[in-house]
Amino acid sequence: MSTIDINSFWNQVLNDTKKVLADVVWEQMIQQALFPTGFDPTKAVLQLAAMQKYKMDFILGNAQLSTTLQQIITNLALKNGFIGEDESIHVIITAIDTNQSAELIAAYPLTATPTAPAAGEDAPKPASDDVPYGEDYTETYADNLYGRTGEPLPGEVMPPAAPEPKRPAPANLNLNRPVYTDPILIDRPTAPTDDYGTLDEGLFAPTYAQQGKKPNQDSLITLPEDTLKPDIDLSDSTLNPSFTFESFVQGGSNQLAYAAALAVAERPAERYNPLFIYGQSGLGKTHLMHAIGNRLLETHPSLKVMCITSENFLNLFVESIRSKQNTAFRNKFRRVDILLVDDIQFIQDKRYTGTQMEFFHTFNDLMTGAKQIILTSDTLPKDMDQMEDRLKTRFASGMVVTIDPPNPEMLEAILKSTIDRERVKYPSLQVPNEVIRYLGKQFNKRSIRDLQGALNSLIMSADVDHRLDAIDVEYTRQALRDLIPDDEEPALSIHYIQTFIANFFQIKRDALLSQKRNKQYAYPRQIAMYLCRELLNESYPGISNAFGKKDHTTALHAYEKISKEIEENKDSRRLIDEITGKLKGQS
Ligand SMILES: Nc1ncnc2c1ncn2[C@@H]1O[C@H](COP(=O)(O)OP(=O)(O)OP(=O)(O)O)[C@@H](O)[C@H]1O
């Protein structure tokens, strides 16, 4: 048996199935639904993953489709010399949303073997009537297989509409509606019925495409319900206009995420819904998500795009309950066309069950209305220990893409593009290639935020020293000695921790040491004080003094607050672990 490049084999399968299936069937049931995950030549087993179980069921349950797929795979395996004449390939499909597997075609004997006819030849006749191609068998079969314009023929297999949502009788709606007395402490209702009377199943309502409409064209902005829709309050949406596709550098570590994001920006609510962007902190998830929102607003200015962090969603939800504005809150989120939620892992804490429930219903409403949802997270759905299961499965039900830590080449490309932008502000700025290479190497596998923080520090210090046009490696090493722990193992000191934390949170060191009380500065300051105590065992008066505080209880208070938070909140624990690791040069 030859060795096989599974991707090129799958490309052949895609090509051949495209020739014999209607475009809509091929696109939705093969191209967008299946991808290969493994091939075992010794057992002649090909493993495929299906994006959703209902698509897997449809393929398996449809004799025409499954037979065609099985035969084409077997044919190609024979042609490539992977199997002998009388052998066939066993195709196992696993649905990634439920992890259920089944073997293709087990129920169907091999019959006709579709192969494209040579020019001038008639299309081959199927060998048996087991393949239900329709009433006018010969004609339909030949027409269906070859010279397709993509339009399905009458009676031909069509992709399924998504499972119909099960809506309870309207009379039950109010009975099951939970009463939010304290949003943070709400427990998940144990009743088997859906608590709002909305959708617990049947997330996938027919999309625009399934309804025969093109969502990325005028339909999204001119649908009657859109024009009749009352104005939606988007004042809480915080789309950063500088996070665009144009300013996002693509490379090996983010290629798939970039391609999926672009596809969503071009055809929202059609292919990857929800789009779940996963990756460690500072690798570009937020940037990419905002790029989708910005592009959509550029191409469809009337789209209602809501971009928010999950923390803000939680705060607004709590506030809406306090002020009895639940309806306004729901209208705000459930009527948008595009919902972008950053750091969705934040609401996974058990204390936020009420917010999770609210988000669940927001999610369902939007999906049934064929609206696009995009989520970012530093935790994969399956690893969100305290997130409700029904949310976890929904998060993973569309497309999950990962952004990996960048390699030096990628970092260099990002540096070059950032330096070009900085030159608008500092026209004399010159950063030689050797410095760019040096920084790329030093920040290998670290976050892009760290790298940008270092570049900012470098530019600021060169500006102060009047040598924006004379930056070299030695100067860079000196200027960034506190930020490059790998280079010359700087001793851990209060000064080092202060600089590190300021860069980590992207604030100025002066602001960290100032009296400013906004959370943006106060929280990093408390973390820095906590770390000075924890890692250096510095005295509270010493720490308070180093932060310009006269009262030594400031450091004590900060230490106690952060210690308590770590105990109670997994995300805070993770954040402090991440910072500690980096401070010690372990990550
Ligand atoms: N590929 C890239 N090209 C250009 N800039 C990038 C890229 N990736 C990240 N950045 C920049 O790095 C910084 C951090 O990125 P971003 O905020 O998107 O990270 P994140 O993954 O959302 O982090 P977190 O999980 O901490 O929120 C931003 O300034 C962003 O513009």
Coordinates of C-alpha atoms and ligand atoms in Angstrom, one line a residue:
M1 CA 0.0 0.0 0.0
S2 CA 1.4 3.4 -0.9
T3 CA 1.8 6.1 1.5
I4 CA -0.9 8.7 1.1
D5 CA -1.3 12.4 1.5
I6 CA -4.7 12.4 2.9
N7 CA -5.4 16.0 1.9
S8 CA -4.6 15.5 -1.8
F9 CA -6.7 12.3 -1.7
W10 CA -9.6 14.2 -0.2
N11 CA -9.2 16.9 -2.8
Q12 CA -9.7 14.3 -5.5
V13 CA -12.8 13.1 -3.7
L14 CA -14.1 16.7 -3.6
N15 CA -13.4 17.1 -7.3
D16 CA -15.2 13.9 -8.3
T17 CA -18.2 14.4 -6.0
K18 CA -18.5 17.9 -7.3
K19 CA -18.9 16.6 -10.8
V20 CA -21.8 14.3 -9.9
L21 CA -23.8 16.2 -7.2
A22 CA -25.8 19.3 -7.5
D23 CA -23.9 22.3 -6.2
V24 CA -26.1 23.0 -3.2
V25 CA -25.8 19.3 -2.1
W26 CA -22.1 19.2 -2.7
E27 CA -21.4 22.4 -0.9
Q28 CA -23.5 21.8 2.2
M29 CA -23.2 18.1 2.6
I30 CA -19.7 17.3 1.3
Q31 CA -17.4 20.4 1.0
Q32 CA -18.6 22.3 4.1
A33 CA -19.7 19.3 6.1
L34 CA -16.9 16.8 5.9
F35 CA -13.1 16.7 6.3
P36 CA -10.7 13.8 6.6
T37 CA -9.1 13.1 9.9
G38 CA -7.2 9.9 9.3
F39 CA -6.4 7.1 6.9
D40 CA -5.2 3.7 7.9
P41 CA -3.8 2.0 4.8
T42 CA -3.3 -1.4 6.5
K43 CA -7.0 -1.7 7.3
A44 CA -8.2 0.5 4.3
V45 CA -10.1 2.7 6.7
L46 CA -10.7 6.3 6.0
Q47 CA -11.9 8.5 8.8
L48 CA -14.0 11.6 8.2
A49 CA -15.3 14.2 10.6
A50 CA -18.8 15.7 10.0
M51 CA -19.3 19.3 11.2
Q52 CA -22.7 18.4 12.6
K53 CA -24.5 15.2 13.5
Y54 CA -27.6 16.0 11.5
K55 CA -25.5 16.3 8.4
M56 CA -23.8 13.0 9.1
D57 CA -27.3 11.4 9.6
F58 CA -28.4 12.9 6.4
I59 CA -25.5 11.5 4.4
L60 CA -25.8 8.1 6.0
G61 CA -29.6 8.0 5.6
N62 CA -29.6 9.0 2.0
A63 CA -28.8 6.1 -0.4
Q64 CA -28.0 8.3 -3.4
L65 CA -25.6 10.5 -1.5
S66 CA -23.9 7.8 0.6
T67 CA -23.5 5.4 -2.3
T68 CA -22.0 8.1 -4.5
L69 CA -19.6 9.1 -1.8
Q70 CA -18.6 5.6 -1.0
Q71 CA -18.1 4.6 -4.6
I72 CA -16.1 7.6 -5.5
I73 CA -13.8 7.1 -2.5
T74 CA -13.4 3.4 -3.3
N75 CA -12.8 4.2 -7.0
L76 CA -10.1 6.7 -6.2
A77 CA -8.5 4.4 -3.7
L78 CA -8.3 1.8 -6.4
K79 CA -7.0 4.3 -8.9
N80 CA -4.3 5.4 -6.5
G81 CA -3.3 1.8 -5.8
F82 CA -4.4 1.8 -2.2
I83 CA -6.7 -1.2 -2.5
G84 CA -7.1 -4.1 -4.9
E85 CA -9.9 -4.8 -7.4
D86 CA -12.3 -6.6 -5.0
E87 CA -11.6 -4.4 -2.0
S88 CA -13.3 -1.4 -0.8
I89 CA -12.6 1.4 1.6
H90 CA -14.4 1.5 5.0
V91 CA -15.4 5.0 5.6
I92 CA -16.1 6.0 9.3
I93 CA -17.7 9.3 9.9
T94 CA -17.7 11.0 13.3
A95 CA -19.9 14.0 14.1
I96 CA -17.8 16.5 15.9
D97 CA -20.7 18.0 17.8
T98 CA -21.8 14.8 19.4
N99 CA -18.7 12.5 18.9
Q100 CA -20.9 9.8 17.5
S101 CA -19.4 7.6 14.8
A102 CA -20.9 5.4 12.1
E103 CA -19.7 3.6 9.0
L104 CA -20.7 4.9 5.6
I105 CA -22.7 2.7 3.3
A106 CA -22.9 -0.3 5.6
A107 CA -26.5 -0.6 4.5
Y108 CA -26.0 -0.2 0.8
P109 CA -24.3 -2.7 -1.6
L110 CA -21.9 -1.2 -4.1
T111 CA -23.6 -0.7 -7.4
A112 CA -23.0 1.8 -10.1
T113 CA -19.6 3.4 -10.0
P114 CA -19.8 6.9 -11.3
T115 CA -16.9 8.0 -13.3
A116 CA -16.9 11.0 -15.7
P117 CA -17.4 9.8 -19.3
A118 CA -14.9 10.7 -22.0
A119 CA -16.0 13.4 -24.4
G120 CA -18.7 12.1 -26.8
E121 CA -19.4 9.0 -24.7
D122 CA -22.8 8.4 -23.0
A123 CA -23.0 8.5 -19.3
P124 CA -22.7 5.0 -17.8
K125 CA -25.9 3.4 -16.6
P126 CA -26.0 2.3 -12.9
A127 CA -25.7 -1.4 -12.5
S128 CA -28.6 -1.8 -10.1
D129 CA -31.8 -0.2 -9.1
D130 CA -30.6 -0.1 -5.5
V131 CA -29.5 3.5 -6.2
P132 CA -32.7 5.5 -6.1
Y133 CA -32.0 8.2 -8.6
G134 CA -35.6 9.0 -9.4
E135 CA -38.5 7.9 -11.6
D136 CA -37.0 8.6 -15.0
Y137 CA -33.9 6.7 -13.9
T138 CA -31.7 6.7 -16.9
E139 CA -32.3 10.3 -18.0
T140 CA -32.2 11.8 -14.5
Y141 CA -29.1 9.8 -13.6
A142 CA -27.2 11.0 -16.7
D143 CA -28.4 14.6 -16.3
N144 CA -27.6 14.6 -12.6
L145 CA -24.1 13.3 -13.0
Y146 CA -22.6 15.3 -15.7
G147 CA -22.5 18.7 -17.2
R148 CA -24.2 20.1 -14.1
T149 CA -25.0 23.8 -13.9
G150 CA -25.4 23.4 -10.2
E151 CA -29.2 23.6 -10.1
P152 CA -30.8 20.6 -8.4
L153 CA -33.3 18.7 -10.6
P154 CA -36.9 17.9 -9.6
G155 CA -37.0 15.0 -7.2
E156 CA -33.2 15.1 -6.6
V157 CA -31.7 14.8 -3.2
M158 CA -31.5 18.1 -1.4
P159 CA -29.7 19.1 1.8
P160 CA -31.9 18.9 4.9
A161 CA -33.3 21.9 6.5
A162 CA -31.8 22.1 9.9
P163 CA -33.8 20.3 12.7
E164 CA -36.9 22.2 13.4
P165 CA -36.8 23.9 16.8
K166 CA -39.2 22.4 19.3
R167 CA -41.2 25.2 20.7
P168 CA -43.4 24.5 23.7
A169 CA -47.1 25.5 23.6
P170 CA -47.4 29.2 24.1
A171 CA -49.5 28.7 27.3
N172 CA -46.5 27.2 29.0
L173 CA -44.2 30.1 28.3
N174 CA -44.8 32.1 31.4
L175 CA -45.1 29.2 33.7
N176 CA -41.6 28.1 32.9
R177 CA -40.0 31.5 32.9
P178 CA -37.6 31.9 35.7
V179 CA -37.7 34.8 38.1
Y180 CA -34.4 36.6 38.5
T181 CA -34.2 37.7 42.0
D182 CA -30.4 37.5 42.3
P183 CA -28.8 37.0 38.9
I184 CA -25.5 35.8 40.2
L185 CA -26.9 33.0 42.3
I186 CA -29.5 31.6 39.9
D187 CA -29.2 27.9 39.6
R188 CA -29.9 26.1 36.4
P189 CA -33.6 25.0 36.5
T190 CA -33.8 21.2 36.7
A191 CA -37.1 21.0 34.9
P192 CA -36.6 19.0 31.7
T193 CA -38.6 21.5 29.7
D194 CA -36.9 24.5 28.4
D195 CA -37.1 27.3 31.0
Y196 CA -38.0 30.2 28.7
G197 CA -40.1 28.1 26.4
T198 CA -37.6 28.9 23.8
L199 CA -35.2 26.5 22.1
D200 CA -33.3 23.9 23.9
E201 CA -32.8 21.9 20.8
G202 CA -33.1 22.7 17.1
L203 CA -30.5 25.4 17.1
F204 CA -30.1 25.2 13.4
A205 CA -33.0 26.9 11.9
P206 CA -33.0 27.1 8.1
T207 CA -30.3 29.5 7.2
Y208 CA -30.8 32.2 4.5
A209 CA -29.0 29.8 2.1
Q210 CA -31.4 27.0 2.9
Q211 CA -34.3 29.4 2.3
G212 CA -32.7 30.2 -1.1
K213 CA -31.6 33.7 0.0
K214 CA -28.1 35.0 -0.2
P215 CA -27.2 36.3 3.3
N216 CA -24.2 38.2 2.2
Q217 CA -26.0 40.2 -0.3
D218 CA -28.8 42.6 0.0
S219 CA -31.0 40.2 1.8
L220 CA -29.3 40.7 5.2
I221 CA -29.9 44.5 5.1
T222 CA -33.2 44.7 3.2
L223 CA -35.3 41.9 4.7
P224 CA -38.7 43.3 5.7
E225 CA -38.1 42.5 9.4
D226 CA -34.9 44.5 9.3
T227 CA -36.5 47.6 7.9
L228 CA -39.4 47.2 10.3
K229 CA -37.1 46.5 13.3
P230 CA -37.2 49.4 15.8
D231 CA -33.9 51.1 16.4
I232 CA -31.5 48.9 18.4
D233 CA -29.4 50.4 21.1
L234 CA -25.9 49.7 20.1
S235 CA -24.3 52.2 22.5
D236 CA -22.6 49.4 24.4
S237 CA -20.9 48.0 21.3
T238 CA -17.2 48.7 21.3
L239 CA -15.8 47.9 17.9
N240 CA -12.1 49.0 17.6
P241 CA -11.8 50.6 14.2
S242 CA -8.1 50.0 14.1
F243 CA -8.6 46.2 14.3
T244 CA -9.1 45.4 10.7
F245 CA -8.1 42.7 8.2
E246 CA -5.7 45.1 6.7
S247 CA -3.8 45.7 9.9
F248 CA -3.8 41.9 10.8
V249 CA -0.7 40.1 9.7
Q250 CA -1.4 36.5 8.6
G251 CA 1.0 33.6 8.9
G252 CA 1.2 30.0 9.7
S253 CA 0.0 30.4 13.3
N254 CA -3.3 32.1 12.4
Q255 CA -3.9 31.0 8.8
L256 CA -7.0 28.9 9.4
A257 CA -8.5 31.5 11.8
Y258 CA -7.8 34.2 9.3
A259 CA -9.5 32.3 6.4
A260 CA -12.5 31.4 8.5
A261 CA -12.9 35.0 9.7
L262 CA -12.7 36.3 6.1
A263 CA -15.3 33.7 5.0
V264 CA -17.6 34.9 7.8
A265 CA -17.1 38.5 6.9
E266 CA -17.9 37.7 3.3
R267 CA -20.8 35.4 3.9
P268 CA -22.2 35.9 7.4
A269 CA -24.6 33.5 9.0
E270 CA -23.9 31.0 6.2
R271 CA -20.9 28.8 6.7
Y272 CA -19.2 29.0 10.1
N273 CA -21.8 29.8 12.7
P274 CA -20.9 30.3 15.4
L275 CA -17.3 31.0 14.7
F276 CA -15.3 30.3 17.8
I277 CA -11.8 31.8 17.9
Y278 CA -9.6 30.1 20.4
G279 CA -6.0 30.9 21.5
Q280 CA -3.8 32.1 24.4
S281 CA -3.9 35.6 25.5
G282 CA -2.5 38.3 23.2
L283 CA -2.4 36.3 20.0
G284 CA -4.9 38.3 18.0
K285 CA -8.4 36.8 18.7
T286 CA -10.0 40.1 19.6
H287 CA -8.3 41.8 16.6
L288 CA -9.6 39.2 14.2
M289 CA -13.1 39.3 15.6
H290 CA -13.2 43.1 15.4
A291 CA -11.9 42.9 11.8
I292 CA -15.0 40.8 10.9
G293 CA -17.3 43.4 12.5
N294 CA -15.5 46.3 10.8
R295 CA -15.6 44.6 7.4
L296 CA -19.3 43.8 7.7
L297 CA -20.1 47.4 8.6
E298 CA -18.0 48.6 5.7
T299 CA -19.8 46.4 3.2
H300 CA -23.3 46.5 4.9
P301 CA -23.5 49.7 6.8
S302 CA -27.1 49.1 8.0
L303 CA -26.2 45.8 9.7
K304 CA -26.7 45.8 13.5
V305 CA -23.3 44.7 14.8
M306 CA -23.0 44.3 18.6
C307 CA -19.4 43.8 19.8
I308 CA -19.0 43.3 23.5
T309 CA -16.8 41.5 26.1
S310 CA -18.6 38.8 28.0
E311 CA -17.7 40.6 31.2
N312 CA -19.6 43.6 29.9
F313 CA -22.5 41.4 28.8
L314 CA -22.6 40.1 32.4
N315 CA -22.5 43.6 33.9
L316 CA -25.2 44.9 31.7
F317 CA -27.3 41.8 32.5
V318 CA -26.9 42.3 36.2
E319 CA -27.7 46.0 35.8
S320 CA -30.8 45.3 33.7
I321 CA -32.2 43.1 36.5
R322 CA -31.4 45.7 39.1
S323 CA -33.2 48.3 37.1
K324 CA -35.9 46.0 35.9
Q325 CA -35.0 46.6 32.3
N326 CA -34.8 43.0 31.3
T327 CA -36.8 43.6 28.1
A328 CA -34.6 46.4 27.0
F329 CA -31.6 44.2 27.7
R330 CA -33.0 41.3 25.6
N331 CA -34.0 43.6 22.7
K332 CA -30.5 45.0 22.7
F333 CA -28.9 41.6 22.2
R334 CA -31.5 39.4 20.6
R335 CA -32.3 41.7 17.7
V336 CA -28.8 42.3 16.3
D337 CA -27.6 40.8 13.0
I338 CA -24.1 40.1 14.2
L339 CA -23.1 39.4 17.8
L340 CA -19.4 39.5 18.6
V341 CA -18.5 38.4 22.2
D342 CA -14.9 38.6 23.4
D343 CA -13.5 36.3 26.1
I344 CA -16.6 34.2 26.5
Q345 CA -14.7 32.0 28.9
F346 CA -15.1 34.8 31.5
I347 CA -18.8 33.8 32.2
Q348 CA -18.0 30.1 32.8
D349 CA -17.7 30.6 36.5
K350 CA -20.5 28.8 38.4
R351 CA -21.4 32.1 40.1
Y352 CA -22.6 33.4 36.7
T353 CA -25.2 30.7 36.0
G354 CA -27.8 33.4 35.4
T355 CA -25.7 35.1 32.8
Q356 CA -25.0 31.8 31.2
M357 CA -28.7 31.1 30.9
E358 CA -29.4 34.5 29.5
F359 CA -26.6 34.1 27.0
F360 CA -27.9 30.7 26.0
H361 CA -31.3 32.2 25.1
T362 CA -29.6 35.1 23.3
F363 CA -27.6 32.6 21.4
N364 CA -30.6 30.5 20.4
D365 CA -32.7 33.4 19.3
L366 CA -29.9 34.7 17.1
M367 CA -29.2 31.3 15.6
T368 CA -32.8 30.6 14.8
G369 CA -33.0 34.0 13.2
A370 CA -29.9 33.0 11.0
K371 CA -27.8 35.7 12.6
Q372 CA -24.0 35.4 12.9
I373 CA -22.3 34.8 16.2
I374 CA -18.6 35.1 16.8
L375 CA -16.9 34.2 20.0
T376 CA -13.3 34.5 21.3
S377 CA -11.9 32.5 24.2
D378 CA -8.6 31.4 25.7
T379 CA -10.3 28.1 26.7
L380 CA -11.7 25.5 24.4
P381 CA -15.5 24.8 24.9
K382 CA -14.7 21.3 26.1
D383 CA -12.4 22.6 28.8
M384 CA -14.8 25.2 30.2
D385 CA -15.4 23.2 33.3
Q386 CA -18.1 25.3 34.8
M387 CA -19.9 26.3 31.7
E388 CA -23.3 24.7 31.1
D389 CA -23.1 21.7 28.8
R390 CA -25.7 23.0 26.4
L391 CA -23.6 26.2 25.9
K392 CA -20.4 24.2 25.4
T393 CA -22.0 22.1 22.7
R394 CA -23.4 25.1 21.0
F395 CA -20.1 27.0 21.1
A396 CA -18.5 24.0 19.3
S397 CA -21.3 23.5 16.9
G398 CA -20.1 25.7 14.1
M399 CA -16.4 26.2 13.5
V400 CA -13.7 26.3 16.1
V401 CA -10.4 27.8 14.9
T402 CA -7.2 28.1 16.9
I403 CA -4.6 30.8 16.8
D404 CA -1.2 29.4 17.8
P405 CA 1.7 31.3 19.3
P406 CA 3.7 33.0 16.5
N407 CA 7.1 32.0 15.4
P408 CA 10.0 34.5 14.9
E409 CA 9.3 35.1 11.2
M410 CA 5.7 35.9 12.0
L411 CA 6.7 38.2 14.8
E412 CA 9.1 40.0 12.4
A413 CA 6.3 40.6 9.9
I414 CA 4.1 42.0 12.7
L415 CA 7.0 44.2 13.9
K416 CA 7.6 45.6 10.4
S417 CA 3.9 46.4 9.9
T418 CA 3.7 48.0 13.4
I419 CA 6.8 50.1 12.8
D420 CA 5.4 51.3 9.5
R421 CA 2.4 52.6 11.4
E422 CA 4.5 54.1 14.1
R423 CA 6.4 56.1 11.6
V424 CA 3.4 58.3 11.0
K425 CA 3.9 59.5 14.6
Y426 CA 7.7 59.3 14.6
P427 CA 8.9 60.1 11.1
S428 CA 12.5 59.7 12.0
L429 CA 12.1 56.2 13.4
Q430 CA 14.5 53.6 12.0
V431 CA 14.5 50.1 13.2
P432 CA 17.2 48.0 11.5
N433 CA 16.6 44.4 10.4
E434 CA 19.0 43.1 13.0
V435 CA 16.9 44.6 15.7
I436 CA 13.7 43.2 14.2
R437 CA 15.4 39.8 14.0
Y438 CA 16.6 40.1 17.6
L439 CA 13.1 41.0 18.9
G440 CA 11.5 38.2 16.9
K441 CA 13.8 35.7 18.4
Q442 CA 13.5 37.0 22.0
F443 CA 9.7 37.0 21.8
N444 CA 9.4 33.6 20.1
K445 CA 6.1 31.9 21.2
R446 CA 5.3 34.8 23.4
S447 CA 2.2 36.9 23.0
I448 CA 2.0 39.6 20.3
R449 CA 0.8 42.0 23.0
D450 CA 4.1 41.4 24.8
L451 CA 6.0 42.1 21.6
Q452 CA 4.1 45.3 20.9
G453 CA 4.6 46.4 24.5
A454 CA 8.3 45.9 24.1
L455 CA 8.3 47.8 20.8
N456 CA 6.4 50.7 22.4
S457 CA 8.9 50.8 25.3
L458 CA 11.8 50.8 22.9
I459 CA 10.3 53.6 20.8
M460 CA 9.5 55.7 23.9
S461 CA 13.0 55.3 25.3
A462 CA 14.6 56.1 22.0
D463 CA 12.4 59.1 21.6
V464 CA 13.5 60.4 25.1
D465 CA 17.2 59.7 24.2
H466 CA 16.9 61.4 20.8
R467 CA 18.0 58.3 18.9
L468 CA 15.0 57.2 17.0
D469 CA 17.2 56.9 14.0
A470 CA 20.0 55.1 15.8
I471 CA 18.5 52.1 17.4
D472 CA 20.8 49.1 17.5
V473 CA 20.8 45.7 19.1
E474 CA 22.8 46.8 22.1
Y475 CA 20.6 49.8 22.7
T476 CA 17.5 47.6 22.4
R477 CA 18.9 45.1 24.8
Q478 CA 19.6 47.8 27.4
A479 CA 16.2 49.5 26.8
L480 CA 14.3 46.3 27.1
R481 CA 16.4 44.5 29.7
D482 CA 13.5 44.3 32.1
L483 CA 11.2 42.8 29.4
I484 CA 13.5 40.1 28.0
P485 CA 14.0 37.7 30.8
D486 CA 15.6 35.1 28.5
D487 CA 18.3 37.4 27.4
E488 CA 20.3 38.2 30.4
E489 CA 18.3 36.8 33.3
P490 CA 17.4 40.1 35.0
A491 CA 17.1 39.8 38.7
L492 CA 13.5 39.9 39.9
S493 CA 13.0 43.2 41.6
I494 CA 10.1 45.6 42.4
H495 CA 11.2 47.8 39.5
Y496 CA 11.2 44.7 37.2
I497 CA 7.7 43.7 38.4
Q498 CA 6.4 47.2 37.9
T499 CA 7.7 47.5 34.4
F500 CA 6.6 44.0 33.5
I501 CA 3.0 44.5 34.8
A502 CA 2.7 47.9 33.1
N503 CA 3.7 46.4 29.8
F504 CA 1.5 43.3 30.3
F505 CA -1.6 45.5 30.8
Q506 CA -0.4 47.9 28.2
I507 CA -0.4 51.0 30.5
K508 CA 2.4 53.4 31.2
R509 CA 4.6 52.6 34.2
D510 CA 3.9 56.2 35.5
A511 CA 0.2 55.4 35.5
L512 CA 0.8 52.2 37.4
L513 CA 2.7 54.2 40.1
S514 CA 0.2 57.1 40.1
Q515 CA -2.7 57.7 42.4
K516 CA -5.3 57.1 39.6
R517 CA -8.1 54.9 40.9
N518 CA -9.8 53.7 37.7
K519 CA -9.9 50.0 37.4
Q520 CA -7.7 50.1 34.4
Y521 CA -4.8 51.2 36.6
A522 CA -5.9 50.0 40.1
Y523 CA -6.2 46.4 39.2
P524 CA -2.7 46.0 37.6
R525 CA -1.3 48.0 40.5
Q526 CA -2.9 45.6 43.0
I527 CA -1.5 42.6 41.0
A528 CA 1.9 44.2 41.0
M529 CA 1.8 44.7 44.7
Y530 CA 0.6 41.2 45.3
L531 CA 3.5 39.8 43.2
C532 CA 6.1 41.9 45.0
R533 CA 4.9 40.4 48.3
E534 CA 4.5 36.9 46.9
L535 CA 7.6 36.6 44.8
L536 CA 10.0 38.9 46.6
N537 CA 8.6 38.6 50.2
E538 CA 9.0 42.4 50.4
S539 CA 7.5 44.1 53.4
Y540 CA 4.1 45.9 53.0
P541 CA 5.6 49.3 53.9
G542 CA 8.4 48.7 51.4
I543 CA 5.9 47.8 48.7
S544 CA 3.6 50.7 49.5
N545 CA 6.6 53.0 49.4
A546 CA 7.8 51.7 46.1
F547 CA 4.3 52.5 44.6
G548 CA 4.3 56.0 46.1
K549 CA 1.8 55.2 48.8
K550 CA 2.2 56.6 52.3
D551 CA -0.1 54.2 54.0
H552 CA 1.5 50.7 54.2
T553 CA -2.0 49.1 54.4
T554 CA -2.5 49.9 50.7
A555 CA -0.1 47.0 49.9
L556 CA -1.7 44.8 52.6
H557 CA -5.1 45.5 51.2
A558 CA -4.0 44.7 47.6
Y559 CA -2.4 41.5 48.7
E560 CA -5.5 40.3 50.5
K561 CA -7.8 41.3 47.7
I562 CA -5.8 39.5 45.0
S563 CA -5.3 36.4 47.3
K564 CA -9.0 36.1 47.8
E565 CA -9.8 36.6 44.1
I566 CA -7.4 33.8 43.2
E567 CA -9.1 31.5 45.6
E568 CA -12.5 32.2 44.3
N569 CA -12.0 32.8 40.6
K570 CA -10.3 30.4 38.2
D571 CA -9.7 33.0 35.6
S572 CA -7.9 35.2 38.1
R573 CA -5.8 32.2 39.2
R574 CA -5.0 31.5 35.5
L575 CA -4.0 35.2 35.0
I576 CA -1.7 35.3 38.0
D577 CA -0.2 31.9 37.0
E578 CA 0.5 33.2 33.5
I579 CA 2.1 36.4 34.8
T580 CA 4.2 34.6 37.4
G581 CA 5.3 32.1 34.7
K582 CA 6.4 34.9 32.4
L583 CA 8.1 36.9 35.2
K584 CA 10.1 33.8 36.1
G585 CA 10.9 33.3 32.4
Q586 CA 9.1 30.0 32.3
S587 CA 6.8 30.8 29.4
Ligands
LIG1 N1 -1.6 38.8 13.4 C1 -1.5 40.0 13.9 N2 -1.2 41.1 13.2 C2 -1.1 42.3 13.7 N3 -1.3 42.6 15.0 C3 -1.7 41.6 15.8 C4 -1.8 40.3 15.3 N4 -2.2 39.5 16.3 C5 -2.3 40.2 17.4 N5 -2.0 41.5 17.1 C6 -2.0 42.7 18.0 O1 -1.6 42.2 19.3 C7 -2.4 42.8 20.3 C8 -3.1 41.7 21.1 O2 -4.1 41.1 20.3 P1 -5.6 40.8 20.8 O3 -6.0 41.8 21.8 O4 -6.4 40.6 19.6 O5 -5.3 39.4 21.6 P2 -6.3 38.4 22.2 O6 -5.9 37.1 21.7 O7 -7.7 38.9 22.0 O8 -5.9 38.5 23.7 P3 -6.8 38.3 25.1 O9 -7.2 36.9 25.1 O10 -5.8 38.7 26.2 O11 -7.9 39.2 25.0 C9 -3.3 43.8 19.6 O12 -2.8 45.0 19.6 C10 -3.4 43.2 18.2 O13 -3.6 44.3 17.2

